[in-house]
PDB file of C-alpha atoms in Angstrom:
ATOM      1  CA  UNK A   1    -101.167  85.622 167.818  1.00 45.00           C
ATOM      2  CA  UNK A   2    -100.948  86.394 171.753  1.00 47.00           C
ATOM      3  CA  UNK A   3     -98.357  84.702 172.919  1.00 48.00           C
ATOM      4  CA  UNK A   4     -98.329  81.445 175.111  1.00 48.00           C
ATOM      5  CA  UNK A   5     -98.229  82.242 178.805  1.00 48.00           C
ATOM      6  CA  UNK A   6     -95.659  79.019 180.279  1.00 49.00           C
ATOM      7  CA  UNK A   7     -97.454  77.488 182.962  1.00 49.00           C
ATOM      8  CA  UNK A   8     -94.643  75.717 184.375  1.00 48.00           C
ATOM      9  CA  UNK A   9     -92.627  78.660 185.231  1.00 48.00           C
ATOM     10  CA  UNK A  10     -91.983  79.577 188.572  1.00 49.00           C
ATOM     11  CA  UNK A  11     -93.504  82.609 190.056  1.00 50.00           C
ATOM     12  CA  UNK A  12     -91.599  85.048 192.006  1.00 48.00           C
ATOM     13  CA  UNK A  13     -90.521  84.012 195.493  1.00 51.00           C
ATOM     14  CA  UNK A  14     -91.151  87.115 197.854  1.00 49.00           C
ATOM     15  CA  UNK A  15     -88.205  85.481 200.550  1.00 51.00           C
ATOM     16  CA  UNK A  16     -85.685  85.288 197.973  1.00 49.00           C
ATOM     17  CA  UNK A  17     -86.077  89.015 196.700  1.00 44.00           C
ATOM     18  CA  UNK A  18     -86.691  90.246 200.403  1.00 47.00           C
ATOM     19  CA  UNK A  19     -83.079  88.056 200.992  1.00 48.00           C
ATOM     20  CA  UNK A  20     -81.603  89.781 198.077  1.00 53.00           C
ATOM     21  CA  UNK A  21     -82.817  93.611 199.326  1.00 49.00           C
ATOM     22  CA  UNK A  22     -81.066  92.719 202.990  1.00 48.00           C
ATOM     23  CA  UNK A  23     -78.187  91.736 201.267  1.00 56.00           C
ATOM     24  CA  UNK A  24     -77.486  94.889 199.399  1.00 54.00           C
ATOM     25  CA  UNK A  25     -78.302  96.832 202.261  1.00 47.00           C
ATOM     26  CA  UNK A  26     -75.384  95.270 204.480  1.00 52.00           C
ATOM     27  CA  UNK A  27     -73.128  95.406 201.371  1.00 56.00           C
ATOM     28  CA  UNK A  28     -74.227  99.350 201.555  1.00 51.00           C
ATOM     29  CA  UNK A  29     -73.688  99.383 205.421  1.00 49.00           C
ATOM     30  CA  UNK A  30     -70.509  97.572 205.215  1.00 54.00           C
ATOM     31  CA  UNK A  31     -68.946  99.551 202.358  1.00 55.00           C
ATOM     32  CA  UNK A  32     -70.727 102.506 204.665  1.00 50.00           C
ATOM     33  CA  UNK A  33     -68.103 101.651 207.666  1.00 51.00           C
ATOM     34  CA  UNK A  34     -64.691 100.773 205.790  1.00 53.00           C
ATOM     35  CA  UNK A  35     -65.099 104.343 204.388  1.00 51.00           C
ATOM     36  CA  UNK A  36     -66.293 103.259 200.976  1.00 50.00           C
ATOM     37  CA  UNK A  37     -65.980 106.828 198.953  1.00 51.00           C
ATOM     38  CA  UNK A  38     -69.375 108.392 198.305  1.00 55.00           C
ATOM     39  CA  UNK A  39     -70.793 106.896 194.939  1.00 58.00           C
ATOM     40  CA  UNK A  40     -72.493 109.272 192.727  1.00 60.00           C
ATOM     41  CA  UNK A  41     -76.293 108.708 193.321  1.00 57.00           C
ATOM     42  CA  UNK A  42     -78.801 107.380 190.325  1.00 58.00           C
ATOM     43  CA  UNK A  43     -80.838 110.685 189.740  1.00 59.00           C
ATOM     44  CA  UNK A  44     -83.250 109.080 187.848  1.00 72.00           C
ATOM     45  CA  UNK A  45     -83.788 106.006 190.451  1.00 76.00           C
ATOM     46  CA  UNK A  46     -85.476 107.413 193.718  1.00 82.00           C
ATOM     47  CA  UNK A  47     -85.381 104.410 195.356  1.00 83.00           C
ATOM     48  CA  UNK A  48     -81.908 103.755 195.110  1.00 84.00           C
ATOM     49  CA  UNK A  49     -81.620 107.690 196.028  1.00 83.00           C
ATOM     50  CA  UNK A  50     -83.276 106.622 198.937  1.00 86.00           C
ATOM     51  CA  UNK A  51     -81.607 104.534 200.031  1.00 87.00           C
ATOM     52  CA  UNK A  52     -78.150 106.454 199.703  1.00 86.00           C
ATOM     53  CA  UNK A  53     -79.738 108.984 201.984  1.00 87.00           C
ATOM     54  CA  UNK A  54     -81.018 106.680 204.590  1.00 90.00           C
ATOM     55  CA  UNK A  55     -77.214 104.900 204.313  1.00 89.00           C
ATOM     56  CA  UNK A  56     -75.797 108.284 204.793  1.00 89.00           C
ATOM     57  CA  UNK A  57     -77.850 108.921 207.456  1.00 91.00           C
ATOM     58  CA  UNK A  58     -77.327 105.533 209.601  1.00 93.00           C
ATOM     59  CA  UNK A  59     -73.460 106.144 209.350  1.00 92.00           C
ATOM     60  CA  UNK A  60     -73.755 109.835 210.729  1.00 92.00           C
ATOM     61  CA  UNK A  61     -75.978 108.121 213.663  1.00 93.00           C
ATOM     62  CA  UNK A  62     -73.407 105.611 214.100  1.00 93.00           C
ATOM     63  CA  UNK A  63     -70.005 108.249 213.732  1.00 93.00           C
ATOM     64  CA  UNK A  64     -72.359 110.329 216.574  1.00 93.00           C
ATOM     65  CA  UNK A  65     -73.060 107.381 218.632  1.00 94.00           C
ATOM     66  CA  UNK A  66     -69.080 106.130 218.560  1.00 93.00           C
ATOM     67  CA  UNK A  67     -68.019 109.953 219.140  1.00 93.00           C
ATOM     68  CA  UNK A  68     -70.293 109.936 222.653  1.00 94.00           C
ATOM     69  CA  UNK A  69     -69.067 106.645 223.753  1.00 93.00           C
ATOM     70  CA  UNK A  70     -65.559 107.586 223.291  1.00 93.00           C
ATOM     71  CA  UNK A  71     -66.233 110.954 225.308  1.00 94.00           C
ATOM     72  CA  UNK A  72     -67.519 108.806 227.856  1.00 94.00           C
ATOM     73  CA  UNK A  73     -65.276 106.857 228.503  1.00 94.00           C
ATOM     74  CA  UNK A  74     -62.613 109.274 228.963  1.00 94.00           C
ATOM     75  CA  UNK A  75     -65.077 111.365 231.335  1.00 94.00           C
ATOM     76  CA  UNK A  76     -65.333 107.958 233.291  1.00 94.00           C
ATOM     77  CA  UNK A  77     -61.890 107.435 233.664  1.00 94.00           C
ATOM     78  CA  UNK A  78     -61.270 111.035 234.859  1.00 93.00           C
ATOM     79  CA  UNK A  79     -63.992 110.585 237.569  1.00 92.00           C
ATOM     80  CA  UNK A  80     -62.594 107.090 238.741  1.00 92.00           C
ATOM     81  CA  UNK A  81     -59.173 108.823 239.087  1.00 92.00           C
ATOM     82  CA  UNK A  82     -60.411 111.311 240.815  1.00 90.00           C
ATOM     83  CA  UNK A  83     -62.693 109.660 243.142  1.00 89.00           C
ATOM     84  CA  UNK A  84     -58.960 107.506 243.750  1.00 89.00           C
ATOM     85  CA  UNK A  85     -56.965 110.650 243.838  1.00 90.00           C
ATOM     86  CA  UNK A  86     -59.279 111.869 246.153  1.00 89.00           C
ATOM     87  CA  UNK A  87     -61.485 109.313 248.716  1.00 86.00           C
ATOM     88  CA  UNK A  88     -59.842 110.301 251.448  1.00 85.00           C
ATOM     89  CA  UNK A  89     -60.743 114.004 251.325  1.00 88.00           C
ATOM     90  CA  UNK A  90     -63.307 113.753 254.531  1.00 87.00           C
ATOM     91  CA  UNK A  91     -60.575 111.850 256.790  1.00 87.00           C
ATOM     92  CA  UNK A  92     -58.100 114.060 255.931  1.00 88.00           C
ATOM     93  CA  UNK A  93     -60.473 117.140 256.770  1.00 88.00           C
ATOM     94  CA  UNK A  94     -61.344 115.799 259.709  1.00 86.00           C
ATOM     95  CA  UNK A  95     -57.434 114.283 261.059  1.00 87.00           C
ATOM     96  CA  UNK A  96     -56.060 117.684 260.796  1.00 88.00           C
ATOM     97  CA  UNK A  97     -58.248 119.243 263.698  1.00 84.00           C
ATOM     98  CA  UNK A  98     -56.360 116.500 265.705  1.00 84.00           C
ATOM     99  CA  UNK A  99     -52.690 117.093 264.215  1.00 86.00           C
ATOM    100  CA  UNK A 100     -53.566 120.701 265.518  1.00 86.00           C
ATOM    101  CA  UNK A 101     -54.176 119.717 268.864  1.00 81.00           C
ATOM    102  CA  UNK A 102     -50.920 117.594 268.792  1.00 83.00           C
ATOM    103  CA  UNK A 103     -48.950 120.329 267.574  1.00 84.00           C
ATOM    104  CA  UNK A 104     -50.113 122.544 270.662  1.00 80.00           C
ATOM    105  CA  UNK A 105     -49.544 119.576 272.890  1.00 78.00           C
ATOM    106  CA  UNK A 106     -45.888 119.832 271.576  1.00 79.00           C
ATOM    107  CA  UNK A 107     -45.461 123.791 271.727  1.00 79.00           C
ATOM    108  CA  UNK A 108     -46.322 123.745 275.212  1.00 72.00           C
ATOM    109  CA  UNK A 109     -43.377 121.283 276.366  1.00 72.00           C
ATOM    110  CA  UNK A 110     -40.801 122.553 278.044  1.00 69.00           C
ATOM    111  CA  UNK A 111     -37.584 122.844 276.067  1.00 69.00           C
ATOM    112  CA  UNK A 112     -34.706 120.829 276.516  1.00 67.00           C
ATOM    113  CA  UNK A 113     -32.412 123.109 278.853  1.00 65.00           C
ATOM    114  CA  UNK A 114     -35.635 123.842 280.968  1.00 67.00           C
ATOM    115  CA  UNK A 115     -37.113 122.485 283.839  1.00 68.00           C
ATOM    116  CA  UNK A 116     -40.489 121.285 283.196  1.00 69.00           C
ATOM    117  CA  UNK A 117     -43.015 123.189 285.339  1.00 74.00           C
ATOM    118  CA  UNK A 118     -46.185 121.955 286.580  1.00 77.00           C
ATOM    119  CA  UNK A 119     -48.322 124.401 284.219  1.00 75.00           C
ATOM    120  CA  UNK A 120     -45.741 123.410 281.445  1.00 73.00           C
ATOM    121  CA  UNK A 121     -46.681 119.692 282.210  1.00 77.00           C
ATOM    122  CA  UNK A 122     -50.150 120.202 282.657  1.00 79.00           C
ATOM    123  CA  UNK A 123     -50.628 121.693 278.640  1.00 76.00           C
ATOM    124  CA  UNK A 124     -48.707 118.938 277.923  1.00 79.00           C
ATOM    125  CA  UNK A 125     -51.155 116.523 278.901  1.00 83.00           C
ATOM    126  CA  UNK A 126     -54.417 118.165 278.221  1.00 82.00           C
ATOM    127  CA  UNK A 127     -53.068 118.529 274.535  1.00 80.00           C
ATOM    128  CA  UNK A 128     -52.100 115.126 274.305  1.00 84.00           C
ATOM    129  CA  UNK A 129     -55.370 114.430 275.438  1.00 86.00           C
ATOM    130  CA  UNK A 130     -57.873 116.622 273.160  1.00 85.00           C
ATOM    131  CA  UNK A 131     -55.334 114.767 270.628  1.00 86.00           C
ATOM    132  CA  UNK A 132     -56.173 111.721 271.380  1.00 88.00           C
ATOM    133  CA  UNK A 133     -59.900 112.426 271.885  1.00 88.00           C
ATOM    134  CA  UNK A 134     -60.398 114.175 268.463  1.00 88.00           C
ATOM    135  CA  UNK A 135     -58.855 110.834 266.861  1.00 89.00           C
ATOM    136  CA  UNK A 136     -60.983 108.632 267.934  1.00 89.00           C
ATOM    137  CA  UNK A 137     -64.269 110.648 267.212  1.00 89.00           C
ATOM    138  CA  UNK A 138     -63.050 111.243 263.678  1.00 90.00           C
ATOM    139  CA  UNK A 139     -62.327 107.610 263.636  1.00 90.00           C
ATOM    140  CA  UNK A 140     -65.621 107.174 264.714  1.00 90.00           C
ATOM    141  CA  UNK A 141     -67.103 109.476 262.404  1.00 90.00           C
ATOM    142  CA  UNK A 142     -65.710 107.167 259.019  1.00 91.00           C
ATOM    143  CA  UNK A 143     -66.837 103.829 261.066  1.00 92.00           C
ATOM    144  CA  UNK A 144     -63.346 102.920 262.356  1.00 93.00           C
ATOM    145  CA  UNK A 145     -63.739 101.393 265.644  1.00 93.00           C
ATOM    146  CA  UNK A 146     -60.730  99.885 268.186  1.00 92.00           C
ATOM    147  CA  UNK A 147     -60.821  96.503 269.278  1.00 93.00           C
ATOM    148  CA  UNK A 148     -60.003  96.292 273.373  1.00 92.00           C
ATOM    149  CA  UNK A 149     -60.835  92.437 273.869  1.00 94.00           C
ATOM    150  CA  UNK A 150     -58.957  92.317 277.707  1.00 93.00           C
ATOM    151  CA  UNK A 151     -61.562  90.213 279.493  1.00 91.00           C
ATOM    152  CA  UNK A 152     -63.789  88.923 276.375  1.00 94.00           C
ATOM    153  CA  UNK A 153     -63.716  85.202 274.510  1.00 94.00           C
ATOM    154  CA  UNK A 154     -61.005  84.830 272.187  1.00 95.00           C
ATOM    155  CA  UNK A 155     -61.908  85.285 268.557  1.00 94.00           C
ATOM    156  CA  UNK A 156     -59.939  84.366 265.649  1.00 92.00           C
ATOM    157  CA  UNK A 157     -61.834  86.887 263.695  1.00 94.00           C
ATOM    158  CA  UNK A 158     -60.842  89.944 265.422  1.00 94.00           C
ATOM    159  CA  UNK A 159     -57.955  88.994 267.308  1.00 96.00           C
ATOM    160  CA  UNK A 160     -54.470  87.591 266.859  1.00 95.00           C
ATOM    161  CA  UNK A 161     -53.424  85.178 269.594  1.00 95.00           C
ATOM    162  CA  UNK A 162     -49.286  85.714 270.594  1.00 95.00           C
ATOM    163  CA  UNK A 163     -49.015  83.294 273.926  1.00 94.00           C
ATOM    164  CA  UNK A 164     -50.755  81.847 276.481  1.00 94.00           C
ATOM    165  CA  UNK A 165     -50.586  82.316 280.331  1.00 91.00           C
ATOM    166  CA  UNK A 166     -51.747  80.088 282.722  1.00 91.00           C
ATOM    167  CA  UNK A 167     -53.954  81.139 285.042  1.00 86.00           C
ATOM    168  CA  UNK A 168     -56.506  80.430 287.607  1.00 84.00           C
ATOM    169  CA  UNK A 169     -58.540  82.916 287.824  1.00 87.00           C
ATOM    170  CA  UNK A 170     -59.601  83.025 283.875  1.00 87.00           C
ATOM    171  CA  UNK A 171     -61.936  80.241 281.792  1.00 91.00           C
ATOM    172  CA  UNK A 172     -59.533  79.512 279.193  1.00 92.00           C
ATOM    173  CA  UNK A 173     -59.589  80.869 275.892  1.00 92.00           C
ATOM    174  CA  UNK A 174     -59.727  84.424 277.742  1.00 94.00           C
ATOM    175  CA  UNK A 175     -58.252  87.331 276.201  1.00 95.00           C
ATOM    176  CA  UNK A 176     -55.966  88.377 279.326  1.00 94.00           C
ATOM    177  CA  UNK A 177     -53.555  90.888 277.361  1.00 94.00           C
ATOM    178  CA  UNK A 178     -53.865  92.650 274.717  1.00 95.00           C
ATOM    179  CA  UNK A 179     -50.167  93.727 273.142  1.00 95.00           C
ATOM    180  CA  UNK A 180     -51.528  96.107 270.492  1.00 95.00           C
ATOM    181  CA  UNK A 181     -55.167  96.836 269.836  1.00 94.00           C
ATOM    182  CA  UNK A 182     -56.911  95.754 266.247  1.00 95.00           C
ATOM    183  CA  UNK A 183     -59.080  98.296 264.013  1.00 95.00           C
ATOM    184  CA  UNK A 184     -61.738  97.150 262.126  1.00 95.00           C
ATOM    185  CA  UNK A 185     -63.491  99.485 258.858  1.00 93.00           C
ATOM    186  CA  UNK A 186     -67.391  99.004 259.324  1.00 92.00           C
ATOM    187  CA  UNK A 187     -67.548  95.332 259.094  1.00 89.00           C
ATOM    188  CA  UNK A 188     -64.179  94.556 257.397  1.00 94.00           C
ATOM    189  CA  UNK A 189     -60.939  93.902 259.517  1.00 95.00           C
ATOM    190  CA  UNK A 190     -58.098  96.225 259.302  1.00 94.00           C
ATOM    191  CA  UNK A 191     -55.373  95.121 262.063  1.00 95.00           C
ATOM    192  CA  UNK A 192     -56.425  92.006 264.452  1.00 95.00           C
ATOM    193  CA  UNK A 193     -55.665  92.995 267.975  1.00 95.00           C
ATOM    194  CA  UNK A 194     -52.427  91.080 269.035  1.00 96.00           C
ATOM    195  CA  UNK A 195     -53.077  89.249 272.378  1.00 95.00           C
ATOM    196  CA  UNK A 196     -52.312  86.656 275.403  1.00 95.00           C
ATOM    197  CA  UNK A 197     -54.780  84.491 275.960  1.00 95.00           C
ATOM    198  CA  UNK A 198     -55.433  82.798 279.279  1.00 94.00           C
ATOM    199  CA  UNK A 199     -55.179  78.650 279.276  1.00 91.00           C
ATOM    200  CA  UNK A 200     -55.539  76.130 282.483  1.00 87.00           C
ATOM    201  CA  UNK A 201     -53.056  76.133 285.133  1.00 78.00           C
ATOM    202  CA  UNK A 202     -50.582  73.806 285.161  1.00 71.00           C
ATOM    203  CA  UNK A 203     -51.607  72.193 288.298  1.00 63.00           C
ATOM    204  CA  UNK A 204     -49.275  68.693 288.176  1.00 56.00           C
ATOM    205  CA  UNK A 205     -46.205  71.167 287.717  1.00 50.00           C
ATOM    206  CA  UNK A 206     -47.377  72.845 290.929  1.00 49.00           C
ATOM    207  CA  UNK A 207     -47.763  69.547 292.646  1.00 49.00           C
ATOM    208  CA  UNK A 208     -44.655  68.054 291.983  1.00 49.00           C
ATOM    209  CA  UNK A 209     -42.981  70.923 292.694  1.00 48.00           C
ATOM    210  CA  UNK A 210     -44.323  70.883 296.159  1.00 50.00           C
ATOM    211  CA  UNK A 211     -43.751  67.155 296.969  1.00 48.00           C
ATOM    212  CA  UNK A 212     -40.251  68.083 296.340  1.00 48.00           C
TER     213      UNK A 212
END
């Protein structure tokens, strides 16, 4: 007699057993990473074999992938110390053609126990000059510019006010003195230019002062 098929039992949930299969394959990836040793593979089983190879597989990807992001890193950090190391290399290329000049400038002084002649004098200047000439077109050059304000509107941006003087003949808020120029880097601000800055005559002072 066949027997009775129970109707009431519950078929075979496909989520639950696709659940169960990503579970075991985690547990296999997991055991994969801690270094699990190598279990001996089910030869008569080719899906489990299969799954051992794929397993293998995945972890060399993953020992490749970690092996290229550590060399990567370190190749990073050697570039980003050198670019440190090294950002100045164009400046410095560029400076030394006036240091030259400068050094000739100072050859062709006179020494101390001599008397300075005029063609002595005159090397003298023209090195200080092509000095002082090559700085300021390699300064150009990297985008370093001078800031002369004498005669222009105060600006707390560029400049650096260090007194006032009273005049007459200025609007005031005038930059009438400058007592050390300011550099700016493209559009950032290296050293504001330290200056005097004109303000209104005191013209009661000069008033009184003449009643008296």
């Amino acid at each position: 007699m066949a027997e009775k098929k129970d109707e009431h039992a519950t078929p075979p949930n496909d989520d639950k057993v696709a659940a169960g299969t990503s579970d075991m394959l985690e547990d296999q990836a997991e055991d994969a990473l801690t270094g699990t040793p190598e279990e001996k593979v089910p030869s008569d089983d080719p899906v489990m074999a299969a799954l051992f190879e794929e397993r293998d597989s995945l972890k060399d990807q993953l020992l490749r992938a970690l092996a290229d992001v550590e060399n990567m890193r370190r190749r990073t950090e050697r570039e980003l110390e050198a670019a440190r190391k090294y950002a100045h290399t164009g400046f410095a290329r560029d400076l030394v053609g006036a240091i030259d000049n400068l050094s000739r400038a100072i050859d062709a002084a006179p020494a101390d126990d001599e008397a300075p002649s005029p063609e002595a004098l005159d090397g003298l200047f023209t090195g200080l000059e092509m000095s002082w000439t090559e700085i300021q077109s390699t300064m150009e050059r990297h985008g370093i510019k001078r800031v002369d304000p004498k005669g222009e509107k105060f600006d707390y941006n560029l400049h650096q006010a260090m007194f006032e003087v009273p005049s007459g003949a200025h609007e005031p808020g005038t930059v009438v003195e400058v007592v050390q120029h300011g550099y700016v880097l493209h559009d950032r601000l290296l050293r504001p230019a330290m200056v005097g800055v004109a303000k209104a005559a005191d013209t009661e002072g000069s008033e009184s002062g003449d009643s008296e």
